[in-house]
GROMACS .gro file of C-alpha atoms in nm:
model
  398
    1MET     CA    1  -6.730   9.691  -0.910
    2LEU     CA    2  -6.947   9.945  -1.101
    3ALA     CA    3  -6.749  10.040  -1.412
    4VAL     CA    4  -6.411  10.030  -1.588
    5ARG     CA    5  -6.285  10.300  -1.818
    6VAL     CA    6  -5.967  10.320  -2.023
    7TRP     CA    7  -5.820  10.650  -2.148
    8PRO     CA    8  -5.525  10.590  -2.391
    9ALA     CA    9  -5.278  10.861  -2.484
   10ALA     CA   10  -4.916  10.897  -2.585
   11ASP     CA   11  -4.850  11.084  -2.262
   12TYR     CA   12  -4.989  10.804  -2.048
   13THR     CA   13  -5.274  10.554  -2.040
   14ARG     CA   14  -5.522  10.565  -1.749
   15VAL     CA   15  -5.735  10.269  -1.634
   16THR     CA   16  -6.012  10.362  -1.383
   17LEU     CA   17  -6.202  10.106  -1.183
   18GLU     CA   18  -6.506  10.249  -1.003
   19CYS     CA   19  -6.655  10.078  -0.707
   20ASP     CA   20  -6.931  10.133  -0.450
   21ALA     CA   21  -6.678  10.110  -0.154
   22PRO     CA   22  -6.315  10.186  -0.080
   23LEU     CA   23  -6.070   9.936  -0.230
   24LYS     CA   24  -5.762   9.774  -0.076
   25PHE     CA   25  -5.491   9.677  -0.322
   26ASN     CA   26  -5.122   9.609  -0.380
   27HIS     CA   27  -4.937   9.617  -0.707
   28PHE     CA   28  -4.600   9.513  -0.857
   29LEU     CA   29  -4.418   9.497  -1.183
   30VAL     CA   30  -4.301   9.182  -1.361
   31ASP     CA   31  -4.039   9.151  -1.639
   32SER     CA   32  -4.021   8.927  -1.950
   33PRO     CA   33  -4.275   9.026  -2.071
   34ASP     CA   34  -4.336   9.359  -1.899
   35ARG     CA   35  -4.652   9.343  -1.685
   36LEU     CA   36  -4.825   9.539  -1.413
   37VAL     CA   37  -5.004   9.321  -1.161
   38VAL     CA   38  -5.271   9.458  -0.925
   39ASP     CA   39  -5.432   9.253  -0.655
   40ILE     CA   40  -5.771   9.399  -0.538
   41GLU     CA   41  -5.910   9.284  -0.207
   42GLY     CA   42  -6.272   9.261  -0.100
   43VAL     CA   43  -6.431   9.237  -0.445
   44GLU     CA   44  -6.585   8.950  -0.630
   45PHE     CA   45  -6.528   8.890  -1.001
   46ASN     CA   46  -6.825   9.015  -1.202
   47ASN     CA   47  -6.924   9.107  -1.559
   48VAL     CA   48  -6.770   9.450  -1.526
   49LEU     CA   49  -6.430   9.298  -1.455
   50ASP     CA   50  -6.490   9.036  -1.719
   51SER     CA   51  -6.523   9.316  -1.974
   52LEU     CA   52  -6.173   9.444  -1.912
   53ALA     CA   53  -6.014   9.256  -2.201
   54GLY     CA   54  -6.233   9.439  -2.456
   55LYS     CA   55  -6.156   9.781  -2.319
   56VAL     CA   56  -5.803   9.808  -2.458
   57SER     CA   57  -5.773   9.908  -2.822
   58ALA     CA   58  -5.503   9.767  -3.044
   59ASP     CA   59  -5.345  10.112  -3.097
   60ASP     CA   60  -5.309  10.184  -2.728
   61PRO     CA   61  -4.961  10.328  -2.695
   62ASN     CA   62  -4.882  10.166  -2.367
   63ILE     CA   63  -5.104   9.867  -2.294
   64LYS     CA   64  -5.100   9.546  -2.500
   65LEU     CA   65  -5.358   9.334  -2.303
   66LEU     CA   66  -5.561   9.372  -1.991
   67ARG     CA   67  -5.734   9.090  -1.810
   68ALA     CA   68  -5.867   9.001  -1.461
   69GLY     CA   69  -5.961   8.692  -1.276
   70ARG     CA   70  -6.029   8.543  -0.937
   71PHE     CA   71  -5.688   8.501  -0.769
   72LYS     CA   72  -5.816   8.363  -0.439
   73PRO     CA   73  -6.137   8.406  -0.232
   74GLY     CA   74  -6.214   8.778  -0.201
   75VAL     CA   75  -5.914   8.880  -0.418
   76VAL     CA   76  -5.925   8.974  -0.784
   77ARG     CA   77  -5.600   8.989  -0.979
   78LEU     CA   78  -5.566   9.231  -1.261
   79VAL     CA   79  -5.279   9.174  -1.513
   80MET     CA   80  -5.178   9.442  -1.756
   81GLU     CA   81  -4.940   9.344  -2.035
   82LEU     CA   82  -4.733   9.637  -2.141
   83LYS     CA   83  -4.577   9.758  -2.472
   84GLY     CA   84  -4.256   9.875  -2.294
   85LYS     CA   85  -4.105   9.984  -1.972
   86VAL     CA   86  -4.336  10.201  -1.762
   87ASN     CA   87  -4.349  10.409  -1.441
   88PRO     CA   88  -4.695  10.320  -1.298
   89GLN     CA   89  -4.885  10.522  -1.048
   90VAL     CA   90  -5.162  10.335  -0.864
   91PHE     CA   91  -5.379  10.527  -0.625
   92THR     CA   92  -5.739  10.566  -0.501
   93LEU     CA   93  -5.978  10.862  -0.526
   94ALA     CA   94  -6.261  10.947  -0.290
   95PRO     CA   95  -6.611  10.994  -0.430
   96VAL     CA   96  -6.668  11.329  -0.608
   97GLY     CA   97  -6.939  11.455  -0.830
   98GLU     CA   98  -7.108  11.164  -1.000
   99TYR     CA   99  -6.820  10.929  -0.934
  100GLY     CA  100  -6.799  10.671  -0.654
  101HIS     CA  101  -6.474  10.528  -0.516
  102ARG     CA  102  -6.211  10.495  -0.790
  103LEU     CA  103  -5.892  10.295  -0.817
  104VAL     CA  104  -5.669  10.457  -1.082
  105LEU     CA  105  -5.391  10.292  -1.277
  106ASP     CA  106  -5.178  10.547  -1.458
  107VAL     CA  107  -4.916  10.393  -1.688
  108TYR     CA  108  -4.645  10.637  -1.788
  109PRO     CA  109  -4.393  10.525  -2.052
  110ASP     CA  110  -4.024  10.533  -1.941
  111ASN     CA  111  -3.962  10.773  -2.233
  112PRO     CA  112  -4.265  11.002  -2.245
  113PRO     CA  113  -4.323  11.247  -2.532
  114ASP     CA  114  -4.130  11.569  -2.486
  115PRO     CA  115  -4.343  11.870  -2.583
  116LEU     CA  116  -4.037  12.074  -2.679
  117MET     CA  117  -3.896  11.797  -2.905
  118ALA     CA  118  -4.242  11.752  -3.060
  119LEU     CA  119  -4.252  12.126  -3.137
  120LEU     CA  120  -3.905  12.113  -3.288
  121GLN     CA  121  -3.993  11.809  -3.491
  122GLY     CA  122  -4.299  11.985  -3.631
  123ARG     CA  123  -4.083  12.280  -3.736
  124LYS     CA  124  -3.798  12.089  -3.895
  125ASP     CA  125  -3.948  12.064  -4.246
  126ASP     CA  126  -4.098  12.410  -4.270
  127VAL     CA  127  -3.821  12.633  -4.138
  128GLU     CA  128  -3.688  12.826  -4.439
  129PRO     CA  129  -3.390  13.059  -4.493
  130LEU     CA  130  -3.475  13.420  -4.428
  131PRO     CA  131  -3.430  13.680  -4.704
  132ASP     CA  132  -3.177  13.967  -4.676
  133GLU     CA  133  -3.434  14.197  -4.523
  134TRP     CA  134  -3.612  13.988  -4.266
  135ASP     CA  135  -3.888  14.196  -4.124
  136PHE     CA  136  -4.187  13.977  -4.042
  137LEU     CA  137  -4.548  14.079  -4.096
  138ILE     CA  138  -4.835  14.019  -3.862
  139GLY     CA  139  -5.149  14.132  -4.035
  140GLU     CA  140  -5.054  14.464  -4.206
  141GLU     CA  141  -4.790  14.587  -3.960
  142LYS     CA  142  -4.424  14.496  -3.925
  143VAL     CA  143  -4.282  14.362  -3.604
  144GLU     CA  144  -3.929  14.296  -3.486
  145ALA     CA  145  -3.766  14.012  -3.673
  146PRO     CA  146  -3.716  13.683  -3.482
  147GLU     CA  147  -3.381  13.573  -3.358
  148VAL     CA  148  -3.180  13.387  -3.614
  149ARG     CA  149  -2.887  13.150  -3.634
  150THR     CA  150  -2.668  13.038  -3.923
  151ALA     CA  151  -2.725  12.692  -4.067
  152LYS     CA  152  -2.400  12.497  -4.066
  153LYS     CA  153  -2.430  12.349  -4.415
  154SER     CA  154  -2.561  12.642  -4.619
  155GLY     CA  155  -2.434  12.930  -4.412
  156LYS     CA  156  -2.777  13.097  -4.457
  157PRO     CA  157  -2.974  13.235  -4.162
  158VAL     CA  158  -3.275  13.038  -4.051
  159VAL     CA  159  -3.563  13.116  -3.818
  160ASP     CA  160  -3.478  13.032  -3.461
  161ARG     CA  161  -3.741  13.236  -3.282
  162LEU     CA  162  -4.105  13.168  -3.362
  163VAL     CA  163  -4.384  13.292  -3.143
  164THR     CA  164  -4.501  12.988  -2.951
  165ILE     CA  165  -4.855  12.958  -2.822
  166THR     CA  166  -4.977  12.685  -2.592
  167LEU     CA  167  -5.341  12.587  -2.640
  168ASP     CA  168  -5.513  12.416  -2.348
  169PRO     CA  169  -5.835  12.225  -2.431
  170GLY     CA  170  -6.011  12.225  -2.096
  171HIS     CA  171  -6.107  11.902  -1.910
  172GLY     CA  172  -6.059  11.560  -2.074
  173GLY     CA  173  -6.069  11.192  -1.978
  174GLU     CA  174  -6.244  11.134  -1.645
  175ASP     CA  175  -6.333  11.496  -1.637
  176PRO     CA  176  -6.605  11.571  -1.899
  177GLY     CA  177  -6.642  11.937  -1.796
  178ALA     CA  178  -6.994  12.085  -1.838
  179VAL     CA  179  -7.255  11.870  -2.012
  180GLY     CA  180  -7.522  12.036  -2.240
  181LYS     CA  181  -7.892  11.941  -2.246
  182ARG     CA  182  -7.827  11.750  -2.566
  183GLY     CA  183  -7.545  11.557  -2.404
  184THR     CA  184  -7.261  11.753  -2.554
  185HIS     CA  185  -6.946  11.720  -2.338
  186GLU     CA  186  -6.733  12.036  -2.295
  187LYS     CA  187  -6.419  11.832  -2.315
  188LYS     CA  188  -6.500  11.734  -2.679
  189VAL     CA  189  -6.593  12.089  -2.785
  190THR     CA  190  -6.279  12.239  -2.638
  191LEU     CA  191  -6.060  11.982  -2.812
  192GLU     CA  192  -6.223  12.045  -3.150
  193VAL     CA  193  -6.190  12.423  -3.119
  194ALA     CA  194  -5.828  12.394  -3.002
  195ARG     CA  195  -5.739  12.168  -3.297
  196ARG     CA  196  -5.894  12.415  -3.544
  197LEU     CA  197  -5.713  12.700  -3.367
  198LYS     CA  198  -5.385  12.512  -3.387
  199ARG     CA  199  -5.410  12.466  -3.759
  200ARG     CA  200  -5.474  12.838  -3.809
  201ILE     CA  201  -5.187  12.939  -3.582
  202ASP     CA  202  -4.947  12.701  -3.750
  203ALA     CA  203  -5.040  12.855  -4.085
  204GLU     CA  204  -4.917  13.189  -3.968
  205PRO     CA  205  -4.558  13.262  -4.093
  206ASN     CA  206  -4.407  13.323  -3.752
  207MET     CA  207  -4.626  13.131  -3.508
  208ARG     CA  208  -4.654  12.777  -3.382
  209ALA     CA  209  -4.902  12.622  -3.144
  210VAL     CA  210  -4.870  12.335  -2.898
  211LEU     CA  211  -5.166  12.146  -2.740
  212THR     CA  212  -5.164  12.044  -2.377
  213ARG     CA  213  -5.368  11.745  -2.489
  214ASP     CA  214  -5.439  11.609  -2.837
  215ALA     CA  215  -5.682  11.339  -2.740
  216ASP     CA  216  -5.945  11.251  -2.474
  217PHE     CA  217  -5.736  11.220  -2.162
  218PHE     CA  218  -5.697  11.409  -1.840
  219VAL     CA  219  -5.407  11.649  -1.784
  220PRO     CA  220  -5.363  11.784  -1.426
  221LEU     CA  221  -5.364  12.163  -1.396
  222HIS     CA  222  -5.006  12.193  -1.299
  223VAL     CA  223  -4.899  11.977  -1.590
  224ARG     CA  224  -5.078  12.201  -1.832
  225VAL     CA  225  -4.872  12.494  -1.696
  226GLU     CA  226  -4.553  12.291  -1.698
  227LYS     CA  227  -4.599  12.201  -2.067
  228ALA     CA  228  -4.633  12.570  -2.152
  229ARG     CA  229  -4.323  12.664  -1.969
  230ARG     CA  230  -4.132  12.371  -2.111
  231VAL     CA  231  -4.164  12.504  -2.464
  232LYS     CA  232  -4.107  12.862  -2.348
  233SER     CA  233  -4.450  12.973  -2.462
  234ASP     CA  234  -4.520  13.337  -2.540
  235LEU     CA  235  -4.894  13.293  -2.469
  236PHE     CA  236  -5.115  13.042  -2.294
  237LEU     CA  237  -5.481  13.008  -2.392
  238SER     CA  238  -5.721  12.776  -2.211
  239ILE     CA  239  -6.035  12.686  -2.410
  240HIS     CA  240  -6.363  12.620  -2.232
  241ALA     CA  241  -6.740  12.620  -2.282
  242ASP     CA  242  -6.925  12.774  -1.984
  243ALA     CA  243  -7.226  12.644  -1.795
  244TRP     CA  244  -7.469  12.820  -1.569
  245VAL     CA  245  -7.774  12.721  -1.366
  246LYS     CA  246  -8.006  12.917  -1.593
  247PRO     CA  247  -8.029  12.794  -1.954
  248ASP     CA  248  -8.072  13.145  -2.091
  249ALA     CA  249  -7.718  13.261  -1.996
  250ARG     CA  250  -7.529  13.320  -2.318
  251GLY     CA  251  -7.219  13.471  -2.478
  252SER     CA  252  -6.842  13.452  -2.487
  253SER     CA  253  -6.617  13.555  -2.200
  254VAL     CA  254  -6.241  13.602  -2.129
  255PHE     CA  255  -6.081  13.559  -1.797
  256VAL     CA  256  -5.732  13.624  -1.662
  257LEU     CA  257  -5.567  13.566  -1.324
  258SER     CA  258  -5.643  13.806  -1.040
  259GLU     CA  259  -5.398  13.947  -0.786
  260ARG     CA  260  -5.653  14.032  -0.522
  261GLY     CA  261  -5.981  13.854  -0.578
  262ALA     CA  262  -6.251  13.778  -0.830
  263SER     CA  263  -6.398  14.065  -1.035
  264SER     CA  264  -6.749  13.926  -0.995
  265THR     CA  265  -6.931  13.654  -0.813
  266GLN     CA  266  -6.968  13.454  -1.137
  267ALA     CA  267  -6.594  13.480  -1.204
  268ARG     CA  268  -6.521  13.351  -0.853
  269LEU     CA  269  -6.767  13.059  -0.889
  270LEU     CA  270  -6.626  12.970  -1.232
  271ALA     CA  271  -6.272  12.972  -1.102
  272GLN     CA  272  -6.380  12.741  -0.811
  273ARG     CA  273  -6.549  12.500  -1.055
  274GLU     CA  274  -6.256  12.495  -1.299
  275ASN     CA  275  -6.006  12.450  -1.012
  276GLN     CA  276  -6.198  12.134  -0.911
  277SER     CA  277  -6.089  11.971  -1.235
  278ASP     CA  278  -5.809  11.791  -1.057
  279LEU     CA  279  -6.056  11.638  -0.815
  280ILE     CA  280  -6.286  11.514  -1.084
  281GLY     CA  281  -6.018  11.418  -1.343
  282GLY     CA  282  -5.825  11.252  -1.064
  283VAL     CA  283  -5.472  11.355  -0.951
  284ASN     CA  284  -5.240  11.144  -0.737
  285ILE     CA  285  -5.205  11.371  -0.436
  286ARG     CA  286  -4.853  11.243  -0.376
  287THR     CA  287  -4.734  11.397  -0.705
  288ARG     CA  288  -4.931  11.720  -0.694
  289ASP     CA  289  -4.709  12.021  -0.757
  290PRO     CA  290  -4.725  12.284  -0.474
  291PHE     CA  291  -4.642  12.549  -0.734
  292LEU     CA  292  -5.007  12.600  -0.813
  293ALA     CA  293  -5.118  12.607  -0.447
  294ARG     CA  294  -4.928  12.921  -0.359
  295THR     CA  295  -5.129  13.227  -0.264
  296LEU     CA  296  -4.869  13.505  -0.296
  297LEU     CA  297  -4.786  13.639  -0.647
  298ASP     CA  298  -4.440  13.768  -0.717
  299LEU     CA  299  -4.358  14.085  -0.902
  300SER     CA  300  -4.298  13.909  -1.231
  301GLN     CA  301  -4.644  13.772  -1.222
  302THR     CA  302  -4.788  14.115  -1.158
  303ALA     CA  303  -4.639  14.225  -1.495
  304THR     CA  304  -4.760  13.913  -1.657
  305ILE     CA  305  -5.116  13.972  -1.540
  306ALA     CA  306  -5.098  14.323  -1.695
  307ASP     CA  307  -5.002  14.169  -2.027
  308SER     CA  308  -5.275  13.903  -1.984
  309LEU     CA  309  -5.535  14.177  -1.946
  310LYS     CA  310  -5.414  14.342  -2.268
  311LEU     CA  311  -5.436  14.008  -2.449
  312GLY     CA  312  -5.779  13.946  -2.307
  313ARG     CA  313  -5.914  14.279  -2.438
  314TYR     CA  314  -5.798  14.196  -2.796
  315LEU     CA  315  -5.953  13.842  -2.767
  316LEU     CA  316  -6.278  13.984  -2.634
  317GLY     CA  317  -6.298  14.241  -2.911
  318GLU     CA  318  -6.265  13.982  -3.183
  319LEU     CA  319  -6.494  13.721  -3.017
  320GLY     CA  320  -6.764  13.995  -3.012
  321ALA     CA  321  -6.769  13.977  -3.390
  322VAL     CA  322  -6.889  13.615  -3.394
  323ASN     CA  323  -7.088  13.583  -3.074
  324THR     CA  324  -7.269  13.789  -2.811
  325LEU     CA  325  -7.034  13.888  -2.528
  326HIS     CA  326  -7.148  13.776  -2.187
  327LYS     CA  327  -6.940  14.053  -2.030
  328SER     CA  328  -6.788  14.344  -2.221
  329GLN     CA  329  -6.478  14.354  -2.005
  330VAL     CA  330  -6.219  14.100  -1.918
  331GLU     CA  331  -6.298  13.926  -1.588
  332GLN     CA  332  -6.045  13.811  -1.326
  333ALA     CA  333  -6.033  13.530  -1.068
  334GLY     CA  334  -5.792  13.284  -0.914
  335PHE     CA  335  -5.773  13.026  -1.195
  336ALA     CA  336  -5.497  12.772  -1.114
  337VAL     CA  337  -5.433  12.696  -1.479
  338LEU     CA  338  -5.342  13.064  -1.549
  339LYS     CA  339  -5.071  13.081  -1.279
  340ALA     CA  340  -4.761  13.062  -1.500
  341PRO     CA  341  -4.560  13.355  -1.359
  342ASP     CA  342  -4.389  13.440  -1.691
  343ILE     CA  343  -4.649  13.367  -1.959
  344PRO     CA  344  -4.943  13.599  -2.045
  345SER     CA  345  -5.247  13.367  -1.998
  346ALA     CA  346  -5.617  13.382  -2.063
  347LEU     CA  347  -5.912  13.147  -2.024
  348ILE     CA  348  -6.167  13.174  -2.304
  349GLU     CA  349  -6.523  13.069  -2.239
  350THR     CA  350  -6.639  13.028  -2.600
  351ALA     CA  351  -7.008  13.007  -2.522
  352PHE     CA  352  -7.257  12.865  -2.272
  353ILE     CA  353  -7.289  12.494  -2.335
  354SER     CA  354  -7.579  12.501  -2.086
  355ASN     CA  355  -7.773  12.722  -2.334
  356PRO     CA  356  -7.943  12.489  -2.589
  357GLU     CA  357  -7.894  12.730  -2.875
  358GLU     CA  358  -7.529  12.790  -2.799
  359GLU     CA  359  -7.476  12.417  -2.744
  360ARG     CA  360  -7.600  12.354  -3.094
  361ARG     CA  361  -7.366  12.625  -3.233
  362LEU     CA  362  -7.071  12.487  -3.043
  363LYS     CA  363  -7.111  12.148  -3.217
  364ASP     CA  364  -7.122  12.316  -3.559
  365GLU     CA  365  -6.794  12.291  -3.750
  366ALA     CA  366  -6.845  12.624  -3.930
  367TYR     CA  367  -6.903  12.801  -3.599
  368GLN     CA  368  -6.594  12.632  -3.446
  369GLU     CA  369  -6.393  12.771  -3.740
  370LYS     CA  370  -6.532  13.121  -3.683
  371LEU     CA  371  -6.430  13.103  -3.311
  372ALA     CA  372  -6.079  12.990  -3.412
  373GLU     CA  373  -6.048  13.265  -3.665
  374ALA     CA  374  -6.160  13.531  -3.415
  375ILE     CA  375  -5.910  13.402  -3.160
  376VAL     CA  376  -5.625  13.416  -3.411
  377ARG     CA  377  -5.725  13.774  -3.499
  378GLY     CA  378  -5.707  13.864  -3.130
  379ILE     CA  379  -5.362  13.703  -3.099
  380ARG     CA  380  -5.242  13.886  -3.407
  381GLN     CA  381  -5.365  14.226  -3.274
  382TYR     CA  382  -5.188  14.162  -2.946
  383PHE     CA  383  -4.857  14.098  -3.108
  384ILE     CA  384  -4.895  14.399  -3.337
  385LYS     CA  385  -4.911  14.625  -3.032
  386HIS     CA  386  -4.685  14.415  -2.811
  387PRO     CA  387  -4.410  14.245  -3.019
  388PRO     CA  388  -4.251  13.945  -2.843
  389GLY     CA  389  -3.918  14.018  -2.683
  390PRO     CA  390  -3.600  13.822  -2.724
  391LYS     CA  391  -3.605  13.466  -2.590
  392ALA     CA  392  -3.369  13.172  -2.618
  393GLY     CA  393  -3.406  12.996  -2.947
  394LEU     CA  394  -3.596  12.668  -2.930
  395ALA     CA  395  -3.332  12.477  -3.121
  396ALA     CA  396  -3.075  12.565  -2.857
  397LEU     CA  397  -3.294  12.408  -2.591
  398GLY     CA  398  -3.309  12.063  -2.750
   0.00000   0.00000   0.00000
């Protein structure tokens, strides 16, 4: 046994055991108290397994205690005490990248967080009655008013149609993304930028943002898309920090999905690398959604890509005010995370984390704020020219 890693989150907690050879195992659940038991064959108890107990934090949403011991010769028993009923997934992963063989224990709570309900809960206290004339302003131009409903108690109209934007901080958990020369992990930068961006979007009078992850854990590509569709997003933005073999590569880029092929060799290679996130982060192949594996795009997605290109141009124009542009036009390639057929989607490479100067800037809070501000300006410009159409009110979907 080489290493043990624990990734706690409200969505689920992952425990990863890394070994130098394939592992044989069986697992079962026990009640009163709730426990997950995993017997691992062909390993000897060592200091790595002995360290398990100290890996679980007191505020882990799903796991109370974790311990391991020698069950019988050649078999180690791992016992996970749980904080409630769970649906566990236990599976192995073949070596990839810098990882060896991995045994993964994913503990999903019986009642996982619902992104739609979380969005509604966040809106509950700040939804206000609309005035008699309810034109909304984005920047300096008026756009069509959101849909409204009448509150039962007061009889006054309240907002029932806010523009919803899903923000996707790239990578996370087992998947660090690119790593800079100074050791900066892409997954940390993307989460920081996305959090700052969410705060700015939530401050807009008619916008709300949802994060695909709000902590350091891995989210499979298809789940990122599912979360955006669940809350009926108007836009999907995936945040990344690029890397290249040459340290002098620099600048910001914006990518959208392609119907025919990559617009450049670099775009194709980047899409290949980003699409490998599931392999590195670790997805149970039995639960992988075939939705993202399709190769044919329907007509609705063709229209969505056209909107994505428009969005990308506004984003690129604003990012150029805070950073050099790596490419002056929006690039296209087959990014799996951009395949929602009905949501304009873009992937933003904020800067090259492989460039020492840009790595330093990406860690700077003031620069992260500038990036977030530029992206909000791009979003605002997009909606000024392309107001969101009617869509079912979120409250009605609860």
